[in-house]
């Protein structure tokens, strides 16, 4: 017989930290599930994330789930639809709940908790949406929202006395006053803003992702990470170009050059180019002119190396810079 165990959907945001504190203070054996969205580099060490360091500070152990193809398929076609941009919030939360329920089973835990607050966000946290999630996830009575618990139906672990309902809260609405007050009481100062960090809610990122879904059948987490780097151009239906904006991005693109169809390195100070698709000589000239636009071509330094997927490489000479109207017409 073990003590009370729970799984917490942990985001590193203040609400999930407070939810963790409320449960840890009751002596519950709590494991946080941190779902890593596909905006991070493939070589990320999750222990380096600020959210992981915060969890450590409050004594919350973490398990990680890296969002993979299964998650990406959901983002592409969410049964409950997209929000304002390409954010599939309801299905995203259901997906995370499903992953948490797999962990709950593995750990033989009693419930799943989250930092959700009734009425805090328009689409995904209305009371009926929370109830709907509980129903469709098949976890009726096992989904606990410690911050709003007192205004929701008691969950099974509360009824069984495994969780003291009196030590949970009754927060609702969009205001953050009570959460800030609690943060002060607990001495929590560094926390992230999880929704702010979700690029699916970003207008410009959504344009890039929609373009990717429209032109590439199989999309991986690395493909989505690539959308966070550099300038992006849709040259034509079968050709996509990414060029770096600074040295850090050149290094990052270089690391991923193995999955490009073509990779171009200038010998002058200028951007590297990551290319996906079918490249003919006319397209190469156009890409060459885009690189010149953002590079510093001189008479002495004007060569570029083009490497193809099969590792064959050749040198070309920089051409005059493309004009901005042409570049802007292809920009994503
Ligand atoms: S904001 Fe992003 S991470 Fe949060 S529920 Fe919506 S899609 Fe998921």
mmCIF file of C-alpha atoms and ligand atoms in Angstrom:
data_model
loop_
_atom_site.group_PDB
_atom_site.id
_atom_site.type_symbol
_atom_site.label_atom_id
_atom_site.label_comp_id
_atom_site.label_asym_id
_atom_site.label_seq_id
_atom_site.Cartn_x
_atom_site.Cartn_y
_atom_site.Cartn_z
ATOM 1 C CA UNK A 1 0.000 0.000 0.000
ATOM 2 C CA UNK A 2 1.488 3.313 -1.042
ATOM 3 C CA UNK A 3 0.617 6.867 -0.061
ATOM 4 C CA UNK A 4 -1.424 9.139 -2.270
ATOM 5 C CA UNK A 5 0.125 9.576 -5.695
ATOM 6 C CA UNK A 6 -0.696 12.074 -8.384
ATOM 7 C CA UNK A 7 0.462 13.242 -11.777
ATOM 8 C CA UNK A 8 0.525 16.971 -12.469
ATOM 9 C CA UNK A 9 0.449 18.479 -15.936
ATOM 10 C CA UNK A 10 3.322 20.844 -15.411
ATOM 11 C CA UNK A 11 4.060 23.776 -17.727
ATOM 12 C CA UNK A 12 6.473 25.860 -15.668
ATOM 13 C CA UNK A 13 3.852 28.619 -15.549
ATOM 14 C CA UNK A 14 2.766 30.100 -12.231
ATOM 15 C CA UNK A 15 -0.564 28.256 -12.082
ATOM 16 C CA UNK A 16 0.996 24.837 -12.458
ATOM 17 C CA UNK A 17 3.669 25.703 -9.878
ATOM 18 C CA UNK A 18 0.981 26.800 -7.396
ATOM 19 C CA UNK A 19 -1.047 23.653 -8.100
ATOM 20 C CA UNK A 20 2.109 21.622 -7.396
ATOM 21 C CA UNK A 21 2.738 23.489 -4.143
ATOM 22 C CA UNK A 22 -0.836 22.965 -2.913
ATOM 23 C CA UNK A 23 -0.519 19.219 -3.439
ATOM 24 C CA UNK A 24 3.091 18.793 -2.288
ATOM 25 C CA UNK A 25 2.180 20.643 0.922
ATOM 26 C CA UNK A 26 -0.384 17.925 1.594
ATOM 27 C CA UNK A 27 2.386 15.332 1.420
ATOM 28 C CA UNK A 28 1.176 13.883 -1.868
ATOM 29 C CA UNK A 29 3.678 11.924 -3.922
ATOM 30 C CA UNK A 30 3.479 14.091 -7.016
ATOM 31 C CA UNK A 31 5.148 13.664 -10.414
ATOM 32 C CA UNK A 32 5.030 16.492 -12.925
ATOM 33 C CA UNK A 33 4.617 15.645 -16.584
ATOM 34 C CA UNK A 34 6.331 18.257 -18.731
ATOM 35 C CA UNK A 35 5.312 18.063 -22.374
ATOM 36 C CA UNK A 36 8.051 19.547 -24.530
ATOM 37 C CA UNK A 37 6.495 21.372 -27.466
ATOM 38 C CA UNK A 38 8.221 20.925 -30.828
ATOM 39 C CA UNK A 39 9.771 24.409 -30.787
ATOM 40 C CA UNK A 40 12.920 23.186 -29.088
ATOM 41 C CA UNK A 41 16.082 21.873 -30.758
ATOM 42 C CA UNK A 42 16.316 18.102 -31.144
ATOM 43 C CA UNK A 43 19.498 18.067 -29.013
ATOM 44 C CA UNK A 44 17.841 19.869 -26.085
ATOM 45 C CA UNK A 45 18.642 18.538 -22.629
ATOM 46 C CA UNK A 46 15.310 18.942 -20.749
ATOM 47 C CA UNK A 47 17.192 19.407 -17.472
ATOM 48 C CA UNK A 48 18.515 22.712 -18.872
ATOM 49 C CA UNK A 49 15.025 24.195 -19.215
ATOM 50 C CA UNK A 50 14.149 26.964 -16.776
ATOM 51 C CA UNK A 51 10.906 25.115 -15.991
ATOM 52 C CA UNK A 52 12.899 22.044 -14.952
ATOM 53 C CA UNK A 53 15.057 24.136 -12.626
ATOM 54 C CA UNK A 54 11.925 25.651 -11.086
ATOM 55 C CA UNK A 55 10.388 22.225 -10.525
ATOM 56 C CA UNK A 56 13.551 21.182 -8.735
ATOM 57 C CA UNK A 57 13.337 24.248 -6.503
ATOM 58 C CA UNK A 58 9.858 23.337 -5.275
ATOM 59 C CA UNK A 59 10.697 19.637 -4.913
ATOM 60 C CA UNK A 60 8.629 18.437 -7.845
ATOM 61 C CA UNK A 61 10.056 15.479 -9.736
ATOM 62 C CA UNK A 62 9.486 15.549 -13.482
ATOM 63 C CA UNK A 63 8.931 13.151 -16.342
ATOM 64 C CA UNK A 64 9.229 14.463 -19.887
ATOM 65 C CA UNK A 65 7.238 13.801 -23.004
ATOM 66 C CA UNK A 66 8.630 15.191 -26.257
ATOM 67 C CA UNK A 67 5.821 16.059 -28.648
ATOM 68 C CA UNK A 68 6.297 13.837 -31.676
ATOM 69 C CA UNK A 69 4.452 12.840 -34.856
ATOM 70 C CA UNK A 70 1.332 11.801 -32.956
ATOM 71 C CA UNK A 71 1.092 15.313 -31.485
ATOM 72 C CA UNK A 72 1.852 16.963 -34.832
ATOM 73 C CA UNK A 73 -0.948 15.019 -36.528
ATOM 74 C CA UNK A 74 -3.306 16.418 -33.887
ATOM 75 C CA UNK A 75 -2.064 19.996 -34.509
ATOM 76 C CA UNK A 76 -2.738 19.502 -38.220
ATOM 77 C CA UNK A 77 -6.275 18.265 -37.745
ATOM 78 C CA UNK A 78 -7.646 18.993 -34.283
ATOM 79 C CA UNK A 79 -11.191 17.572 -33.858
ATOM 80 C CA UNK A 80 -12.201 20.670 -31.849
ATOM 81 C CA UNK A 81 -10.666 23.041 -34.380
ATOM 82 C CA UNK A 82 -7.996 25.720 -34.152
ATOM 83 C CA UNK A 83 -8.158 28.861 -32.029
ATOM 84 C CA UNK A 84 -7.429 32.318 -33.402
ATOM 85 C CA UNK A 85 -4.271 31.089 -35.114
ATOM 86 C CA UNK A 86 -3.039 27.512 -35.547
ATOM 87 C CA UNK A 87 -3.357 26.764 -31.816
ATOM 88 C CA UNK A 88 -5.406 23.611 -31.226
ATOM 89 C CA UNK A 89 -5.859 24.373 -27.517
ATOM 90 C CA UNK A 90 -8.704 22.017 -26.553
ATOM 91 C CA UNK A 91 -7.213 19.014 -28.363
ATOM 92 C CA UNK A 92 -3.732 19.939 -27.187
ATOM 93 C CA UNK A 93 -4.912 19.790 -23.579
ATOM 94 C CA UNK A 94 -6.775 16.546 -24.238
ATOM 95 C CA UNK A 95 -3.601 15.149 -25.767
ATOM 96 C CA UNK A 96 -1.562 16.093 -22.703
ATOM 97 C CA UNK A 97 -4.241 14.636 -20.427
ATOM 98 C CA UNK A 98 -4.002 11.403 -22.413
ATOM 99 C CA UNK A 99 -0.233 11.339 -21.920
ATOM 100 C CA UNK A 100 -0.736 12.099 -18.220
ATOM 101 C CA UNK A 101 -3.237 9.270 -17.910
ATOM 102 C CA UNK A 102 -0.682 6.870 -19.443
ATOM 103 C CA UNK A 103 1.774 8.049 -16.790
ATOM 104 C CA UNK A 104 -0.898 7.750 -14.087
ATOM 105 C CA UNK A 105 -1.357 4.129 -15.041
ATOM 106 C CA UNK A 106 2.376 3.470 -15.124
ATOM 107 C CA UNK A 107 2.868 5.026 -11.682
ATOM 108 C CA UNK A 108 -0.328 3.533 -10.256
ATOM 109 C CA UNK A 109 -1.354 7.086 -9.304
ATOM 110 C CA UNK A 110 -4.756 8.207 -7.994
ATOM 111 C CA UNK A 111 -5.417 11.328 -10.041
ATOM 112 C CA UNK A 112 -4.230 13.860 -12.590
ATOM 113 C CA UNK A 113 -3.966 17.515 -11.619
ATOM 114 C CA UNK A 114 -3.465 20.651 -13.655
ATOM 115 C CA UNK A 115 -3.042 24.349 -12.935
ATOM 116 C CA UNK A 116 -6.148 25.269 -14.934
ATOM 117 C CA UNK A 117 -8.391 27.953 -13.520
ATOM 118 C CA UNK A 118 -12.088 28.131 -14.353
ATOM 119 C CA UNK A 119 -12.791 30.981 -16.788
ATOM 120 C CA UNK A 120 -9.203 32.097 -17.161
ATOM 121 C CA UNK A 121 -8.828 31.605 -20.867
ATOM 122 C CA UNK A 122 -11.646 32.060 -23.328
ATOM 123 C CA UNK A 123 -11.454 28.857 -25.325
ATOM 124 C CA UNK A 124 -10.098 26.077 -23.220
ATOM 125 C CA UNK A 125 -10.846 26.798 -19.595
ATOM 126 C CA UNK A 126 -14.520 27.603 -19.417
ATOM 127 C CA UNK A 127 -16.272 25.457 -16.853
ATOM 128 C CA UNK A 128 -18.193 23.422 -19.412
ATOM 129 C CA UNK A 129 -15.005 22.876 -21.435
ATOM 130 C CA UNK A 130 -13.242 21.551 -18.362
ATOM 131 C CA UNK A 131 -16.164 19.186 -17.748
ATOM 132 C CA UNK A 132 -16.159 18.169 -21.402
ATOM 133 C CA UNK A 133 -12.441 17.365 -21.209
ATOM 134 C CA UNK A 134 -13.005 15.233 -18.160
ATOM 135 C CA UNK A 135 -15.717 13.317 -19.973
ATOM 136 C CA UNK A 136 -13.944 12.727 -23.298
ATOM 137 C CA UNK A 137 -10.665 11.820 -21.616
ATOM 138 C CA UNK A 138 -12.440 9.008 -19.745
ATOM 139 C CA UNK A 139 -11.071 10.299 -16.432
ATOM 140 C CA UNK A 140 -14.316 11.324 -14.800
ATOM 141 C CA UNK A 141 -13.663 12.107 -11.149
ATOM 142 C CA UNK A 142 -9.880 11.806 -11.534
ATOM 143 C CA UNK A 143 -9.053 15.262 -12.946
ATOM 144 C CA UNK A 144 -8.236 17.712 -10.218
ATOM 145 C CA UNK A 145 -7.783 21.472 -10.600
ATOM 146 C CA UNK A 146 -6.375 22.485 -7.208
ATOM 147 C CA UNK A 147 -6.700 26.236 -7.899
ATOM 148 C CA UNK A 148 -10.431 26.029 -8.733
ATOM 149 C CA UNK A 149 -11.329 22.771 -6.937
ATOM 150 C CA UNK A 150 -13.765 24.310 -4.473
ATOM 151 C CA UNK A 151 -16.005 25.617 -7.228
ATOM 152 C CA UNK A 152 -15.931 22.334 -9.151
ATOM 153 C CA UNK A 153 -17.512 18.970 -8.300
ATOM 154 C CA UNK A 154 -15.386 17.052 -5.764
ATOM 155 C CA UNK A 155 -13.115 14.506 -7.443
ATOM 156 C CA UNK A 156 -12.839 10.861 -6.330
ATOM 157 C CA UNK A 157 -9.608 11.350 -4.312
ATOM 158 C CA UNK A 158 -11.260 14.298 -2.513
ATOM 159 C CA UNK A 159 -14.361 12.199 -1.735
ATOM 160 C CA UNK A 160 -12.142 9.329 -0.543
ATOM 161 C CA UNK A 161 -10.313 11.753 1.745
ATOM 162 C CA UNK A 162 -6.969 11.225 -0.012
ATOM 163 C CA UNK A 163 -6.848 14.938 -0.763
ATOM 164 C CA UNK A 164 -7.979 17.576 1.723
ATOM 165 C CA UNK A 165 -10.452 19.708 -0.269
ATOM 166 C CA UNK A 166 -10.313 22.402 2.421
ATOM 167 C CA UNK A 167 -6.696 23.054 1.521
ATOM 168 C CA UNK A 168 -7.512 23.604 -2.153
ATOM 169 C CA UNK A 169 -8.681 26.906 -3.666
ATOM 170 C CA UNK A 170 -11.691 28.550 -5.319
ATOM 171 C CA UNK A 171 -10.038 30.843 -7.865
ATOM 172 C CA UNK A 172 -11.939 31.722 -11.031
ATOM 173 C CA UNK A 173 -11.757 34.297 -13.804
ATOM 174 C CA UNK A 174 -9.050 36.105 -15.663
ATOM 175 C CA UNK A 175 -7.624 38.148 -12.769
ATOM 176 C CA UNK A 176 -4.172 37.146 -11.532
ATOM 177 C CA UNK A 177 -4.263 38.913 -8.164
ATOM 178 C CA UNK A 178 -4.685 35.844 -5.963
ATOM 179 C CA UNK A 179 -2.082 33.857 -7.865
ATOM 180 C CA UNK A 180 0.416 36.721 -7.533
ATOM 181 C CA UNK A 181 -0.322 36.952 -3.834
ATOM 182 C CA UNK A 182 0.255 33.211 -3.396
ATOM 183 C CA UNK A 183 3.466 33.431 -5.414
ATOM 184 C CA UNK A 184 4.682 36.110 -3.006
ATOM 185 C CA UNK A 185 3.730 33.972 0.004
ATOM 186 C CA UNK A 186 5.589 30.958 -1.405
ATOM 187 C CA UNK A 187 8.556 33.092 -2.486
ATOM 188 C CA UNK A 188 8.167 32.070 -6.129
ATOM 189 C CA UNK A 189 9.658 34.736 -8.369
ATOM 190 C CA UNK A 190 10.914 33.140 -11.564
ATOM 191 C CA UNK A 191 8.261 31.450 -13.582
ATOM 192 C CA UNK A 192 7.488 31.276 -17.268
ATOM 193 C CA UNK A 193 4.400 32.351 -19.167
ATOM 194 C CA UNK A 194 3.469 29.118 -20.886
ATOM 195 C CA UNK A 195 0.822 30.416 -23.340
ATOM 196 C CA UNK A 196 3.159 33.286 -24.245
ATOM 197 C CA UNK A 197 5.776 30.689 -25.118
ATOM 198 C CA UNK A 198 3.491 28.704 -27.385
ATOM 199 C CA UNK A 199 4.211 29.641 -30.968
ATOM 200 C CA UNK A 200 0.995 28.042 -32.201
ATOM 201 C CA UNK A 201 -0.699 31.215 -30.928
ATOM 202 C CA UNK A 202 1.665 33.419 -32.933
ATOM 203 C CA UNK A 203 0.281 34.904 -36.160
ATOM 204 C CA UNK A 204 3.564 34.799 -38.075
ATOM 205 C CA UNK A 205 4.523 31.335 -36.920
ATOM 206 C CA UNK A 206 1.054 30.099 -37.928
ATOM 207 C CA UNK A 207 1.667 31.273 -41.497
ATOM 208 C CA UNK A 208 4.893 29.249 -41.648
ATOM 209 C CA UNK A 209 3.301 26.157 -40.147
ATOM 210 C CA UNK A 210 0.265 26.264 -42.447
ATOM 211 C CA UNK A 211 2.641 26.521 -45.396
ATOM 212 C CA UNK A 212 4.598 23.515 -44.118
ATOM 213 C CA UNK A 213 1.452 21.407 -43.653
ATOM 214 C CA UNK A 214 0.267 22.394 -47.141
ATOM 215 C CA UNK A 215 3.514 21.392 -48.860
ATOM 216 C CA UNK A 216 4.973 18.514 -46.857
ATOM 217 C CA UNK A 217 3.113 15.322 -46.082
ATOM 218 C CA UNK A 218 5.211 14.014 -43.193
ATOM 219 C CA UNK A 219 6.109 16.761 -40.734
ATOM 220 C CA UNK A 220 8.483 16.020 -37.873
ATOM 221 C CA UNK A 221 9.201 17.888 -34.637
ATOM 222 C CA UNK A 222 12.539 18.968 -36.151
ATOM 223 C CA UNK A 223 10.687 20.462 -39.137
ATOM 224 C CA UNK A 224 8.628 22.526 -36.701
ATOM 225 C CA UNK A 225 11.739 23.567 -34.794
ATOM 226 C CA UNK A 226 13.222 24.733 -38.113
ATOM 227 C CA UNK A 227 10.307 27.173 -38.441
ATOM 228 C CA UNK A 228 11.707 29.044 -35.444
ATOM 229 C CA UNK A 229 15.036 29.731 -37.162
ATOM 230 C CA UNK A 230 15.870 32.283 -39.823
ATOM 231 C CA UNK A 231 14.037 33.905 -42.717
ATOM 232 C CA UNK A 232 11.664 31.632 -44.621
ATOM 233 C CA UNK A 233 10.719 31.773 -48.298
ATOM 234 C CA UNK A 234 8.354 29.679 -50.373
ATOM 235 C CA UNK A 235 10.136 29.789 -53.734
ATOM 236 C CA UNK A 236 7.558 27.558 -55.439
ATOM 237 C CA UNK A 237 5.286 24.611 -54.560
ATOM 238 C CA UNK A 238 8.216 22.212 -54.422
ATOM 239 C CA UNK A 239 10.928 24.487 -53.082
ATOM 240 C CA UNK A 240 11.402 26.044 -49.659
ATOM 241 C CA UNK A 241 14.323 28.174 -48.496
ATOM 242 C CA UNK A 242 15.500 29.093 -45.005
ATOM 243 C CA UNK A 243 18.363 31.525 -44.551
ATOM 244 C CA UNK A 244 20.020 32.402 -41.264
ATOM 245 C CA UNK A 245 19.873 35.889 -39.743
ATOM 246 C CA UNK A 246 23.005 35.724 -37.627
ATOM 247 C CA UNK A 247 25.883 33.489 -36.665
ATOM 248 C CA UNK A 248 23.933 31.572 -34.034
ATOM 249 C CA UNK A 249 21.313 30.667 -36.624
ATOM 250 C CA UNK A 250 23.987 29.700 -39.166
ATOM 251 C CA UNK A 251 25.445 27.290 -36.614
ATOM 252 C CA UNK A 252 21.979 25.905 -35.844
ATOM 253 C CA UNK A 253 21.139 25.397 -39.530
ATOM 254 C CA UNK A 254 24.541 23.812 -40.082
ATOM 255 C CA UNK A 255 23.768 21.285 -37.322
ATOM 256 C CA UNK A 256 20.606 20.298 -39.169
ATOM 257 C CA UNK A 257 22.136 20.425 -42.666
ATOM 258 C CA UNK A 258 22.024 16.608 -42.858
ATOM 259 C CA UNK A 259 18.261 16.720 -43.367
ATOM 260 C CA UNK A 260 18.350 19.467 -46.035
ATOM 261 C CA UNK A 261 18.141 18.594 -49.729
ATOM 262 C CA UNK A 262 20.722 21.310 -50.386
ATOM 263 C CA UNK A 263 22.819 23.436 -48.094
ATOM 264 C CA UNK A 264 24.700 26.562 -49.183
ATOM 265 C CA UNK A 265 27.641 28.085 -47.311
ATOM 266 C CA UNK A 266 28.970 31.446 -48.439
ATOM 267 C CA UNK A 267 32.695 32.092 -48.082
ATOM 268 C CA UNK A 268 31.867 35.785 -47.506
ATOM 269 C CA UNK A 269 30.088 37.213 -44.465
ATOM 270 C CA UNK A 270 26.522 36.209 -45.134
ATOM 271 C CA UNK A 271 23.724 33.778 -44.384
ATOM 272 C CA UNK A 272 23.745 30.011 -44.806
ATOM 273 C CA UNK A 273 20.871 28.559 -46.803
ATOM 274 C CA UNK A 274 18.894 25.437 -45.912
ATOM 275 C CA UNK A 275 16.890 24.188 -48.887
ATOM 276 C CA UNK A 276 14.154 21.601 -49.135
ATOM 277 C CA UNK A 277 12.827 20.483 -52.492
ATOM 278 C CA UNK A 278 13.728 20.273 -56.140
ATOM 279 C CA UNK A 279 16.338 22.807 -57.197
ATOM 280 C CA UNK A 280 16.924 23.768 -60.839
ATOM 281 C CA UNK A 281 19.542 26.228 -62.115
ATOM 282 C CA UNK A 282 17.064 29.138 -62.308
ATOM 283 C CA UNK A 283 16.004 28.574 -58.692
ATOM 284 C CA UNK A 284 19.645 28.347 -57.645
ATOM 285 C CA UNK A 285 20.298 31.754 -59.252
ATOM 286 C CA UNK A 286 17.333 33.217 -57.393
ATOM 287 C CA UNK A 287 18.479 31.772 -54.037
ATOM 288 C CA UNK A 288 22.005 32.977 -54.777
ATOM 289 C CA UNK A 289 20.606 36.522 -55.271
ATOM 290 C CA UNK A 290 18.658 36.303 -51.983
ATOM 291 C CA UNK A 291 21.835 35.294 -50.134
ATOM 292 C CA UNK A 292 23.635 38.262 -51.734
ATOM 293 C CA UNK A 293 20.871 40.563 -50.500
ATOM 294 C CA UNK A 294 21.622 39.621 -46.895
ATOM 295 C CA UNK A 295 25.383 39.058 -47.266
ATOM 296 C CA UNK A 296 28.461 41.195 -47.842
ATOM 297 C CA UNK A 297 29.796 40.105 -51.214
ATOM 298 C CA UNK A 298 33.114 41.614 -52.274
ATOM 299 C CA UNK A 299 35.308 41.195 -55.342
ATOM 300 C CA UNK A 300 37.722 39.129 -53.283
ATOM 301 C CA UNK A 301 35.089 37.092 -51.418
ATOM 302 C CA UNK A 302 32.223 36.075 -53.636
ATOM 303 C CA UNK A 303 32.101 32.279 -53.713
ATOM 304 C CA UNK A 304 29.526 29.907 -52.269
ATOM 305 C CA UNK A 305 29.573 26.140 -51.790
ATOM 306 C CA UNK A 306 26.426 24.199 -52.641
ATOM 307 C CA UNK A 307 26.195 20.770 -51.017
ATOM 308 C CA UNK A 308 23.467 18.345 -52.002
ATOM 309 C CA UNK A 309 21.912 15.581 -49.902
ATOM 310 C CA UNK A 310 24.178 12.965 -51.508
ATOM 311 C CA UNK A 311 27.162 15.049 -50.262
ATOM 312 C CA UNK A 312 28.192 16.201 -53.736
ATOM 313 C CA UNK A 313 29.397 19.770 -53.619
ATOM 314 C CA UNK A 314 30.203 22.481 -56.124
ATOM 315 C CA UNK A 315 31.227 26.100 -56.021
ATOM 316 C CA UNK A 316 29.295 28.968 -57.545
ATOM 317 C CA UNK A 317 29.880 32.721 -57.735
ATOM 318 C CA UNK A 318 27.581 35.202 -56.002
ATOM 319 C CA UNK A 319 25.176 37.087 -58.280
ATOM 320 C CA UNK A 320 23.772 40.613 -57.728
ATOM 321 C CA UNK A 321 21.324 40.979 -54.843
ATOM 322 C CA UNK A 322 17.620 40.357 -55.441
ATOM 323 C CA UNK A 323 15.342 43.360 -55.033
ATOM 324 C CA UNK A 324 13.164 43.497 -51.926
ATOM 325 C CA UNK A 325 9.858 43.366 -53.809
ATOM 326 C CA UNK A 326 10.793 39.956 -55.222
ATOM 327 C CA UNK A 327 12.033 38.744 -51.851
ATOM 328 C CA UNK A 328 8.920 39.993 -50.040
ATOM 329 C CA UNK A 329 6.617 38.226 -52.479
ATOM 330 C CA UNK A 330 8.051 34.878 -51.370
ATOM 331 C CA UNK A 331 8.526 35.591 -47.687
ATOM 332 C CA UNK A 332 6.673 33.514 -45.083
HETATM 333 S S1 LIG B 1 -1.456 27.579 -25.959
HETATM 334 FE FE1 LIG B 1 -0.242 26.055 -27.054
HETATM 335 S S2 LIG B 1 0.474 24.619 -25.487
HETATM 336 FE FE2 LIG B 1 -1.219 25.797 -24.605
HETATM 337 S S3 LIG B 1 -3.019 24.534 -25.023
HETATM 338 FE FE3 LIG B 1 -2.882 25.993 -26.705
HETATM 339 S S4 LIG B 1 -1.729 24.898 -28.275
HETATM 340 FE FE4 LIG B 1 -1.406 23.784 -26.358
#
